Coordinates of C-alpha atoms in Angstrom, one line a residue:
Chain J
X1 CA -28.9 -60.7 -6.4
X2 CA -31.7 -59.0 -7.8
X3 CA -34.5 -59.8 -5.2
X4 CA -32.6 -59.2 -2.0
X5 CA -34.4 -56.6 -0.2
X6 CA -31.5 -55.3 1.4
X7 CA -28.8 -54.6 -0.4
X8 CA -25.2 -56.3 0.3
X9 CA -22.2 -54.8 -1.0
X10 CA -21.0 -55.5 -4.5
X11 CA -19.6 -59.0 -4.9
X12 CA -20.4 -60.0 -1.5
X13 CA -19.8 -63.5 -0.9
X14 CA -22.7 -64.8 1.3
X15 CA -21.0 -65.3 4.7
X16 CA -19.5 -69.0 4.9
X17 CA -19.5 -69.7 1.5
X18 CA -16.4 -69.6 -0.8
X19 CA -14.5 -66.7 -2.2
X20 CA -16.2 -65.7 -5.4
X21 CA -13.4 -65.1 -7.8
X22 CA -15.6 -62.2 -9.7
X23 CA -12.6 -60.0 -9.0
X24 CA -10.5 -61.6 -11.8
X25 CA -12.6 -60.1 -14.1
X26 CA -12.6 -63.0 -16.5
X27 CA -16.0 -62.2 -18.0
X28 CA -15.8 -59.5 -21.0
X29 CA -19.1 -58.4 -20.0
X30 CA -17.8 -57.2 -16.7
X31 CA -14.6 -55.5 -18.4
X32 CA -16.4 -52.3 -19.1
X33 CA -16.9 -52.0 -15.1
X34 CA -13.1 -51.8 -14.5
X35 CA -12.7 -49.0 -17.3
X36 CA -15.6 -47.1 -15.9
X37 CA -14.0 -47.6 -12.6
X38 CA -11.0 -45.9 -13.8
X39 CA -12.9 -43.0 -15.5
X40 CA -14.9 -42.7 -12.4
X41 CA -11.9 -42.4 -10.0
X42 CA -10.1 -39.8 -12.3
X43 CA -13.2 -37.6 -12.2
X44 CA -14.0 -37.9 -8.4
X45 CA -10.1 -36.6 -8.3
X46 CA -10.6 -33.5 -10.3
X47 CA -11.9 -31.6 -7.4
X48 CA -8.6 -32.2 -5.4
X49 CA -6.6 -31.5 -9.0
X50 CA -8.8 -28.1 -9.2
X51 CA -7.6 -27.0 -5.9
X52 CA -3.7 -27.9 -6.4
X53 CA -4.2 -26.2 -9.7
X54 CA -5.6 -22.9 -8.3
X55 CA -3.0 -23.0 -5.5
X56 CA -0.2 -23.1 -7.6
X57 CA -1.5 -20.2 -9.9
X58 CA -2.8 -18.0 -7.2
X59 CA -6.6 -18.6 -7.7
X60 CA -7.7 -19.4 -4.3
X61 CA -8.8 -15.9 -3.7
X62 CA -8.3 -13.4 -0.9
X63 CA -8.8 -16.1 1.7
X64 CA -7.5 -19.2 0.6
X65 CA -8.0 -21.1 3.7
X66 CA -11.6 -20.6 3.5
X67 CA -12.0 -21.8 -0.1
X68 CA -10.1 -24.9 1.0
X69 CA -12.1 -25.4 3.7
X70 CA -15.6 -25.1 1.6
X71 CA -14.4 -26.8 -1.4
X72 CA -13.4 -30.2 0.9
X73 CA -16.5 -29.3 2.6
X74 CA -18.8 -29.6 -0.4
X75 CA -17.2 -32.5 -2.0
X76 CA -17.5 -34.6 0.9
X77 CA -21.1 -33.8 0.7
X78 CA -21.5 -34.3 -3.1
X79 CA -19.9 -37.6 -2.5
X80 CA -22.1 -38.6 0.5
X81 CA -24.9 -37.9 -1.6
X82 CA -23.8 -39.7 -4.7
X83 CA -22.8 -43.0 -2.5
X84 CA -26.2 -42.6 -1.1
X85 CA -27.5 -42.4 -4.4
X86 CA -26.4 -46.0 -5.7
X87 CA -29.0 -48.0 -4.2
X88 CA -32.0 -46.3 -5.1
X89 CA -30.0 -46.2 -8.6
X90 CA -29.8 -50.0 -8.7
X91 CA -33.7 -50.5 -7.5
X92 CA -35.1 -47.9 -10.3
X93 CA -33.1 -49.3 -12.9
X94 CA -32.7 -52.8 -12.0
X95 CA -28.9 -52.8 -12.8
X96 CA -26.7 -54.5 -10.0
X97 CA -23.5 -53.2 -11.4
X98 CA -24.3 -49.7 -9.8
X99 CA -23.2 -51.1 -6.5
X100 CA -19.6 -51.9 -8.0
X101 CA -18.8 -48.3 -7.8
X102 CA -20.5 -47.7 -4.2
X103 CA -17.3 -48.5 -2.3
X104 CA -14.8 -46.2 -4.4
X105 CA -17.6 -43.5 -4.1
X106 CA -17.8 -44.0 -0.3
X107 CA -14.1 -43.7 0.1
X108 CA -14.0 -40.6 -1.8
X109 CA -16.5 -38.9 0.3
X110 CA -14.1 -40.1 3.1
X111 CA -11.0 -38.8 1.3
X112 CA -12.7 -35.4 1.2
X113 CA -14.1 -35.7 4.7
X114 CA -10.2 -36.3 6.3
X115 CA -9.1 -33.3 3.8
X116 CA -11.7 -31.1 5.3
X117 CA -10.9 -32.1 8.8
X118 CA -7.2 -31.5 8.2
X119 CA -7.3 -28.2 6.5
X120 CA -9.6 -27.4 9.8
X121 CA -7.0 -28.4 12.3
X122 CA -3.8 -27.6 10.4
X123 CA -4.3 -24.5 8.0
X124 CA -7.4 -23.2 10.2
X125 CA -6.8 -23.9 13.5
X126 CA -3.1 -24.4 13.4
X127 CA -2.6 -27.6 15.4
X128 CA -4.1 -25.8 18.5
X129 CA -5.3 -28.8 20.1
X130 CA -6.9 -26.9 23.1
X131 CA -9.0 -25.2 21.0
X132 CA -9.9 -27.8 18.9
X133 CA -10.6 -29.9 21.7
X134 CA -13.0 -27.2 22.8
X135 CA -14.6 -27.0 19.6
X136 CA -15.1 -30.6 19.3
X137 CA -16.6 -31.3 22.5
X138 CA -19.4 -28.5 22.3
X139 CA -18.0 -25.0 22.3
X140 CA -18.9 -24.9 18.7
X141 CA -21.8 -27.5 18.2
X142 CA -21.7 -27.4 14.2
X143 CA -17.9 -28.6 14.4
X144 CA -19.0 -31.2 17.3
X145 CA -21.5 -33.0 14.7
X146 CA -19.3 -32.4 11.8
X147 CA -16.5 -34.2 13.8
X148 CA -18.8 -36.7 15.0
X149 CA -19.7 -37.2 11.2
X150 CA -16.0 -37.6 10.4
X151 CA -15.2 -40.0 13.0
X152 CA -18.1 -42.3 12.0
X153 CA -16.7 -42.6 8.6
X154 CA -13.7 -43.9 10.0
X155 CA -14.8 -47.5 10.6
X156 CA -16.6 -47.6 7.6
X157 CA -13.4 -46.8 5.5
X158 CA -11.4 -49.2 7.6
X159 CA -13.8 -52.1 6.9
X160 CA -14.0 -51.4 3.0
X161 CA -11.9 -54.0 1.9
X162 CA -13.1 -57.5 0.6
X163 CA -11.1 -59.1 3.5
X164 CA -12.9 -56.9 6.3
X165 CA -16.1 -58.0 4.7
X166 CA -15.5 -61.6 5.0
X167 CA -14.1 -61.4 8.3
X168 CA -16.8 -59.4 9.9
X169 CA -19.5 -61.5 7.8
X170 CA -22.1 -59.8 5.4
X171 CA -24.6 -59.0 8.1
X172 CA -22.3 -57.3 10.8
X173 CA -20.7 -55.4 7.7
X174 CA -24.0 -54.3 6.7
X175 CA -25.3 -53.4 9.9
X176 CA -22.0 -51.3 10.7
X177 CA -22.2 -49.4 7.1
X178 CA -25.8 -48.3 8.0
X179 CA -23.9 -45.8 9.8
X180 CA -23.5 -43.6 6.6
X181 CA -27.2 -42.7 7.3
X182 CA -26.0 -40.9 10.5
X183 CA -23.0 -39.5 8.7
X184 CA -25.3 -38.0 5.9
X185 CA -27.6 -36.5 8.8
X186 CA -24.8 -35.2 10.9
X187 CA -23.0 -33.8 7.7
X188 CA -26.1 -31.8 6.9
X189 CA -26.7 -30.6 10.5
X190 CA -22.9 -29.7 10.3
X191 CA -23.4 -27.4 7.3
X192 CA -27.1 -26.3 8.2
X193 CA -25.7 -24.9 11.5
X194 CA -22.5 -23.3 10.0
X195 CA -24.7 -21.2 7.7
X196 CA -27.7 -20.6 10.4
X197 CA -26.1 -18.0 12.1
X198 CA -26.1 -15.7 8.9
X199 CA -29.6 -16.8 8.2
X200 CA -28.1 -18.2 4.6
X201 CA -29.5 -21.6 4.3
X202 CA -30.3 -21.9 0.3
X203 CA -27.4 -24.0 -0.2
X204 CA -27.5 -26.2 2.8
X205 CA -31.3 -26.6 2.1
X206 CA -30.4 -28.1 -1.3
X207 CA -28.4 -30.8 0.3
X208 CA -30.9 -31.6 3.1
X209 CA -33.4 -32.1 0.4
X210 CA -31.2 -34.4 -1.6
X211 CA -30.4 -36.0 1.4
X212 CA -33.9 -36.3 2.6
X213 CA -34.9 -37.9 -1.1
X214 CA -32.1 -40.1 -0.5
X215 CA -32.9 -41.4 2.8
X216 CA -36.8 -41.2 2.4
X217 CA -36.9 -43.4 -0.5
X218 CA -35.3 -46.0 1.6
X219 CA -37.6 -45.5 4.5
X220 CA -40.6 -45.8 1.9
X221 CA -39.0 -48.9 0.9
X222 CA -38.6 -50.4 4.2
X223 CA -42.1 -49.4 5.2
X224 CA -43.6 -51.3 2.4
X225 CA -41.4 -54.3 3.1
X226 CA -42.4 -54.1 6.5
X227 CA -46.4 -54.1 5.5
X228 CA -46.0 -56.9 3.1
X229 CA -44.3 -58.9 5.6
X230 CA -46.8 -58.1 8.1
X231 CA -49.6 -58.3 5.8
X232 CA -48.5 -62.4 4.8
X233 CA -48.7 -63.1 8.6
Chain Y
X1 CA -7.2 11.8 23.7
X2 CA -3.6 9.7 23.9
X3 CA -2.2 9.1 20.3
X4 CA 0.0 6.5 21.4
X5 CA 1.6 5.9 18.0
X6 CA 3.7 2.7 19.1
X7 CA 0.3 0.8 20.2
X8 CA -1.5 2.3 16.3
X9 CA 1.4 0.6 14.7
X10 CA 1.4 -3.2 14.5
X11 CA 4.7 -4.3 16.5
X12 CA 5.4 -7.2 14.2
X13 CA 5.5 -5.6 10.8
X14 CA 8.7 -3.8 10.4
X15 CA 8.4 -0.6 8.6
X16 CA 10.6 -2.1 6.1
X17 CA 7.8 -4.2 4.7
X18 CA 5.8 -1.3 3.8
X19 CA 5.5 -0.6 0.1
X20 CA 8.0 2.3 -0.5
X21 CA 6.1 5.3 -1.6
X22 CA 8.3 5.6 -4.9
X23 CA 6.8 2.2 -5.7
X24 CA 3.5 2.9 -5.2
X25 CA 3.3 6.2 -6.7
X26 CA 5.3 4.9 -9.7
X27 CA 2.4 2.8 -10.4
X28 CA -0.1 5.2 -10.3
X29 CA 1.8 7.2 -12.4
X30 CA 1.5 4.4 -14.9
X31 CA -2.1 3.8 -14.6
X32 CA -2.5 8.1 -15.5
X33 CA -0.3 7.5 -18.2
X34 CA -2.2 4.5 -19.6
X35 CA -5.3 6.4 -19.2
X36 CA -7.2 4.7 -16.5
X37 CA -6.5 8.3 -14.6
X38 CA -9.2 9.7 -17.1
X39 CA -11.9 8.6 -14.6
X40 CA -10.1 10.7 -12.0
X41 CA -10.0 13.5 -14.0
X42 CA -14.1 13.1 -14.6
X43 CA -14.2 13.1 -11.0
X44 CA -12.4 16.0 -10.6
X45 CA -14.7 17.8 -13.3
X46 CA -17.9 17.0 -11.2
X47 CA -16.2 18.4 -8.2
X48 CA -15.4 15.3 -6.1
X49 CA -11.7 16.4 -5.7
X50 CA -11.3 19.3 -3.7
X51 CA -7.7 20.4 -4.5
X52 CA -4.8 19.2 -2.2
X53 CA -2.3 16.9 -1.2
X54 CA -2.5 13.5 -3.3
X55 CA -3.0 10.6 -1.1
X56 CA -2.4 7.1 -0.6
X57 CA -0.2 4.7 -1.8
X58 CA -3.0 3.9 -4.3
X59 CA -2.8 0.7 -6.7
X60 CA -5.8 2.0 -8.5
X61 CA -9.0 0.4 -9.2
X62 CA -10.0 2.9 -11.8
X63 CA -12.4 4.9 -9.9
X64 CA -12.3 8.8 -9.6
X65 CA -9.6 9.8 -7.4
X66 CA -10.4 11.3 -4.1
X67 CA -7.3 13.5 -2.6
X68 CA -6.7 13.7 1.0
X69 CA -3.8 14.5 3.5
X70 CA -2.8 11.6 5.4
X71 CA -3.1 12.0 9.1
X72 CA -0.4 10.1 10.6
X73 CA -2.0 9.9 13.8
X74 CA -3.8 7.4 12.6
X75 CA -1.8 5.2 10.3
X76 CA -0.9 1.7 11.4
X77 CA 2.3 0.4 9.9
X78 CA 0.8 -3.1 9.2
X79 CA 1.2 -3.6 5.5
X80 CA -2.1 -2.3 3.7
X81 CA -4.0 -5.4 2.2
X82 CA -4.1 -5.7 -1.6
X83 CA -6.5 -3.5 -2.8
X84 CA -7.8 -6.4 -4.9
X85 CA -8.5 -8.2 -1.9
X86 CA -10.2 -5.1 -0.2
X87 CA -12.6 -4.9 -3.1
X88 CA -13.5 -8.3 -3.9
X89 CA -13.8 -9.8 -0.6
X90 CA -16.6 -8.1 0.9
X91 CA -19.7 -8.9 2.9
X92 CA -22.6 -6.5 1.9
X93 CA -25.3 -8.4 2.0
X94 CA -27.6 -6.2 -0.1
X95 CA -25.5 -7.5 -3.0
X96 CA -25.7 -11.5 -1.7
X97 CA -24.4 -13.5 0.8
X98 CA -21.2 -14.6 -0.8
X99 CA -18.0 -12.5 -0.5
X100 CA -17.8 -12.4 -4.3
X101 CA -21.4 -11.3 -4.7
X102 CA -20.8 -7.6 -3.8
X103 CA -18.1 -7.0 -6.4
X104 CA -20.0 -8.9 -9.0
X105 CA -23.2 -7.2 -8.4
X106 CA -22.9 -3.9 -6.9
X107 CA -22.4 -2.4 -10.5
X108 CA -26.4 -1.5 -10.5
X109 CA -25.7 0.7 -7.2
X110 CA -25.9 4.5 -8.7
X111 CA -23.6 6.5 -5.7
X112 CA -24.5 9.5 -7.3
X113 CA -26.5 11.7 -7.1
X114 CA -26.7 10.7 -3.2
X115 CA -28.3 12.4 -0.5
X116 CA -27.9 11.6 3.4
X117 CA -30.6 12.7 5.9
X118 CA -30.1 13.9 9.2
X119 CA -32.9 13.3 11.3
X120 CA -34.0 13.1 14.9
X121 CA -33.1 14.8 17.9
X122 CA -30.8 17.6 16.2
X123 CA -31.6 21.1 16.0
X124 CA -30.5 21.2 12.4
X125 CA -31.9 18.3 10.5
X126 CA -31.1 18.3 7.2
X127 CA -30.6 16.7 4.0
X128 CA -26.9 16.6 2.7
X129 CA -25.9 16.3 -0.7
X130 CA -23.0 14.0 -1.2
X131 CA -21.1 17.2 -2.7
X132 CA -22.0 19.1 0.6
X133 CA -21.0 16.1 2.9
X134 CA -17.5 16.2 0.8
X135 CA -17.0 19.6 1.5
X136 CA -18.0 19.7 5.2
X137 CA -14.6 19.0 6.8
X138 CA -11.1 18.3 5.1
X139 CA -10.6 14.6 4.0
X140 CA -8.0 12.7 5.6
X141 CA -6.6 9.4 4.7
X142 CA -6.2 7.0 7.9
X143 CA -4.5 3.7 7.7
X144 CA -7.2 1.4 10.0
X145 CA -7.2 -2.3 11.3
X146 CA -10.5 -3.7 9.9
X147 CA -11.6 -6.8 11.8
X148 CA -14.4 -8.9 10.6
X149 CA -16.5 -10.8 13.4
X150 CA -16.0 -13.9 10.9
X151 CA -12.3 -14.0 12.2
X152 CA -10.5 -12.4 9.3
X153 CA -8.8 -8.8 9.1
X154 CA -7.6 -6.6 6.6
X155 CA -5.4 -3.1 6.9
X156 CA -7.3 -0.5 4.6
X157 CA -6.2 3.1 3.6
X158 CA -9.3 5.1 4.1
X159 CA -10.7 8.6 3.3
X160 CA -12.8 10.8 5.1
X161 CA -13.2 13.0 8.0
X162 CA -14.4 12.2 11.7
X163 CA -17.9 12.0 11.9
X164 CA -17.7 14.2 15.2
X165 CA -17.4 17.1 12.5
X166 CA -20.8 16.3 11.1
X167 CA -22.2 15.7 14.4
X168 CA -21.0 19.1 15.4
X169 CA -22.8 20.8 12.4
X170 CA -26.2 19.1 13.0
X171 CA -26.1 20.2 16.6
X172 CA -27.9 17.0 18.6
X173 CA -30.1 17.9 21.4
X174 CA -29.6 16.9 24.7
X175 CA -32.0 13.8 24.2
X176 CA -29.4 12.4 21.8
X177 CA -28.2 9.2 23.0
X178 CA -27.1 7.4 20.1
X179 CA -26.7 7.4 16.4
X180 CA -28.5 5.2 14.1
X181 CA -27.1 4.7 10.7
X182 CA -29.4 3.2 7.9
X183 CA -28.6 1.9 4.7
X184 CA -29.9 2.3 1.3
X185 CA -32.7 -0.2 0.6
X186 CA -33.4 -0.1 -3.2
X187 CA -34.3 -3.2 -4.5
X188 CA -33.5 -1.9 -8.0
X189 CA -30.3 -1.1 -7.2
X190 CA -29.5 -4.0 -4.7
X191 CA -30.5 -7.7 -6.0
X192 CA -29.6 -9.0 -2.5
X193 CA -32.8 -7.5 -1.0
X194 CA -35.0 -10.1 -2.4
X195 CA -33.7 -12.6 0.2
X196 CA -34.9 -11.9 3.4
X197 CA -31.4 -12.8 5.1
X198 CA -31.8 -9.7 7.4
X199 CA -34.7 -7.4 7.8
X200 CA -33.7 -4.5 5.6
X201 CA -33.0 -1.8 5.6
X202 CA -29.5 -2.5 7.1
X203 CA -29.2 -0.4 10.4
X204 CA -26.4 0.0 12.7
X205 CA -25.8 2.3 15.8
X206 CA -23.0 3.7 18.0
X207 CA -23.5 5.5 21.3
X208 CA -23.2 9.1 21.2
X209 CA -19.7 9.2 22.7
X210 CA -18.7 6.4 20.4
X211 CA -19.9 8.3 17.4
X212 CA -18.3 11.4 18.6
X213 CA -14.3 9.7 18.9
X214 CA -12.4 11.1 16.4
X215 CA -11.4 7.5 15.2
X216 CA -15.0 7.0 14.0
X217 CA -14.6 8.0 10.5
X218 CA -16.9 8.8 7.8
X219 CA -15.7 7.5 4.9
X220 CA -15.8 8.6 1.3
X221 CA -12.7 6.3 -0.2
X222 CA -10.0 4.0 0.0
X223 CA -6.9 3.6 -1.5
X224 CA -7.0 7.3 -3.0
X225 CA -10.1 7.0 -4.8
X226 CA -13.6 7.3 -4.1
X227 CA -15.4 4.2 -2.5
X228 CA -16.2 1.2 -4.8
X229 CA -19.8 0.2 -4.7
X230 CA -18.8 -3.1 -3.0
X231 CA -17.2 -1.0 -0.1
X232 CA -20.3 1.0 0.6
X233 CA -20.2 3.6 -1.7
X234 CA -20.5 6.9 -1.8
X235 CA -20.2 7.1 1.9
X236 CA -20.2 4.7 4.7
X237 CA -18.8 4.3 8.3
X238 CA -15.6 3.0 9.4
X239 CA -15.2 2.2 13.3
X240 CA -11.9 0.2 13.8
X241 CA -12.4 -0.9 17.1
X242 CA -15.5 -2.5 16.6
X243 CA -16.1 -5.6 14.3
X244 CA -16.7 -4.7 10.4
X245 CA -20.5 -5.1 10.5
X246 CA -20.9 -1.8 12.7
X247 CA -19.5 -0.1 10.0
X248 CA -22.7 0.9 7.9
X249 CA -22.1 0.9 4.0
X250 CA -24.1 3.0 1.4
X251 CA -25.7 5.5 4.4
X252 CA -28.8 7.4 3.5
X253 CA -30.0 8.0 6.8
X254 CA -28.4 9.1 10.2
X255 CA -31.0 9.5 12.8
X256 CA -30.3 10.8 16.3
X257 CA -32.2 8.9 18.9
X258 CA -33.0 8.8 22.7
X259 CA -33.0 4.9 22.8
X260 CA -30.4 2.4 21.8
X261 CA -31.3 1.2 18.1
X262 CA -32.3 -2.3 17.4
X263 CA -29.6 -2.9 14.9
X264 CA -30.0 -5.5 12.0
X265 CA -27.5 -8.3 13.0
X266 CA -28.4 -7.8 16.9
X267 CA -32.1 -8.3 15.9
X268 CA -31.2 -11.4 13.7
X269 CA -29.3 -12.9 16.4
X270 CA -29.3 -11.0 19.8
X271 CA -27.2 -14.1 21.3
X272 CA -24.4 -14.0 18.5
X273 CA -24.4 -10.0 17.6
X274 CA -24.6 -7.6 20.5
X275 CA -25.2 -4.1 20.4
X276 CA -21.5 -3.0 21.2
X277 CA -19.4 -5.4 19.4
X278 CA -16.2 -4.3 20.4
X279 CA -13.6 -6.4 19.0
X280 CA -12.4 -8.6 21.8
X281 CA -10.3 -11.8 22.0
X282 CA -11.8 -12.8 25.1
X283 CA -15.3 -12.9 24.1
X284 CA -15.9 -15.7 21.8
X285 CA -18.8 -15.6 19.2
X286 CA -21.2 -18.4 20.3
X287 CA -20.0 -20.2 17.2
X288 CA -16.3 -19.4 16.9
X289 CA -13.6 -18.1 19.1
X290 CA -12.4 -14.6 18.5
X291 CA -8.5 -15.1 19.8
X292 CA -7.3 -15.0 16.2
X293 CA -7.9 -13.7 13.0
X294 CA -6.7 -14.3 9.6
X295 CA -4.8 -11.2 8.0
X296 CA -6.0 -11.4 4.4
X297 CA -3.2 -11.5 1.9
X298 CA -0.5 -12.3 4.4
X299 CA 1.6 -14.9 3.4
X300 CA 0.1 -18.6 1.9
X301 CA -2.2 -20.7 3.1
X302 CA 0.5 -22.0 5.4
X303 CA 1.1 -19.1 7.3
X304 CA -0.8 -19.3 11.0
X305 CA -3.4 -16.7 11.9
X306 CA -2.6 -14.0 14.0
X307 CA -3.8 -13.2 17.7
X308 CA -6.8 -10.8 17.8
X309 CA -5.9 -7.3 19.8
X310 CA -8.3 -6.0 22.6
X311 CA -10.1 -3.3 20.9
X312 CA -8.6 -4.4 17.6
X313 CA -5.3 -2.5 18.9
X314 CA -7.1 0.5 19.5
X315 CA -7.6 0.2 23.5
X316 CA -5.4 3.2 24.3
X317 CA -7.9 5.4 22.1
X318 CA -11.1 3.9 23.3
X319 CA -10.9 1.7 26.5
X320 CA -12.1 4.5 28.6
X321 CA -15.3 4.7 27.0
X322 CA -16.3 1.2 28.3
X323 CA -14.9 1.7 31.9
X324 CA -17.0 0.1 34.3
X325 CA -19.0 -1.9 31.9
X326 CA -18.8 -5.7 32.1
X327 CA -17.7 -6.4 28.3
X328 CA -18.9 -9.9 28.6
X329 CA -22.6 -8.9 29.2
X330 CA -22.2 -5.6 26.6
X331 CA -20.6 -7.6 24.3

């Protein structure tokens, strides 16, 4: 699928076609992908393992809950950025195999996002649902947008299996998964507002620049595509 | 002023959970034996230490010892926060905005020699040398609760004396309605000043009656030793019924003024940080609730937060200062 302007998920069978059986991994050239996936999976788990290790060795600092909240939040953002980098990397390098890692990376973004949310409602708020509800419904706007980002990630995670791609049909699946752009924007806004009260925007600015760059390339390509399309007319 | 001890002590902490004195002093003896006490001797030679009763159940940070008599009227029975947490988890933006920055970077601060200028509406404006300030009144140890506006709290054995002792010496005029505290702003000593996080120097203030309140402590030490740089060496304020940022650190100027001072946080975000900033569980910060707080070092990650007390539990002592004021408006 080298010339396809929009990027369907890796190994996405065209809607209505018979299932491709690439997943069996018979082609030797693809075997390294399977191994690399194991490596990527292990590396993506390291932030969690680090937290567990720190927890058992009393290295989470004076305010462990704050440490865990920040760590899981940071890694959600990092995973989101890496996931969003897949498409530009594929286009710039011309290698389609980048796409083979996207689903796993996206699921890790969701995984750390879920840990981040769980840290908030469990360790921070201690299931004080009334207070949580107030936060989420606008008392603390930065939590409102953070929560919205998390909620938007849920359907994306749920529709990540191949079976769901087939069931939805490539086009609808793809349209749904464009929500990742909104997730990224909301996540940045969440981090930005959290820090804004203290005028301490250096860190969120870095993530904002990265996300703006990643979304900007897409916008650039989309504009160019639209121009060529209208130019042909 | 009523000194209702039962309200000063945290009712939820049994006295039995406090480190027994023998244990703490035993640890100090070990430090002395191992030679870390030498810096304390150095401090004594410099004249930091007036002779007196040894204070504090001091676990020690290796800094010069500062002796003081424990003032039991101002001792809460909540378990003091571990000295490691008190000295490594700090907000002191002059050294960076991360809470680990102050302990990491405050080594560049030179707390001696040090002078504090008393200015403004006073009959006796004067520049005090640190040693003169230290000798101005007997040093007391007081264990105060410390509540940060961010929703965490500590219990800290401070050393100092009531600011009122100094105020009486300098004799404010009738025009003095407020006291303004100014923190050092020397880019050579404070790397955080290169970031315009706040407008420097850091400025805080109290109303005159608040400043005269016996709980307002001009502070020179903690845990039996001189203040570590990251905690506001060599002299800071401790105003325990207000959020922590009201207590200016590394003070170089105390001005008596007629108008309410424009304080740093109030200036940076007036809708978030009012002038009074009394600890108040009923007045939320615009971005988070103030109803609860996390006591640093208490339990593990699965320990729920504790309820925040009005005026940080010092209501019996200070509530009268705000009679007739709408604390939602004057937050």
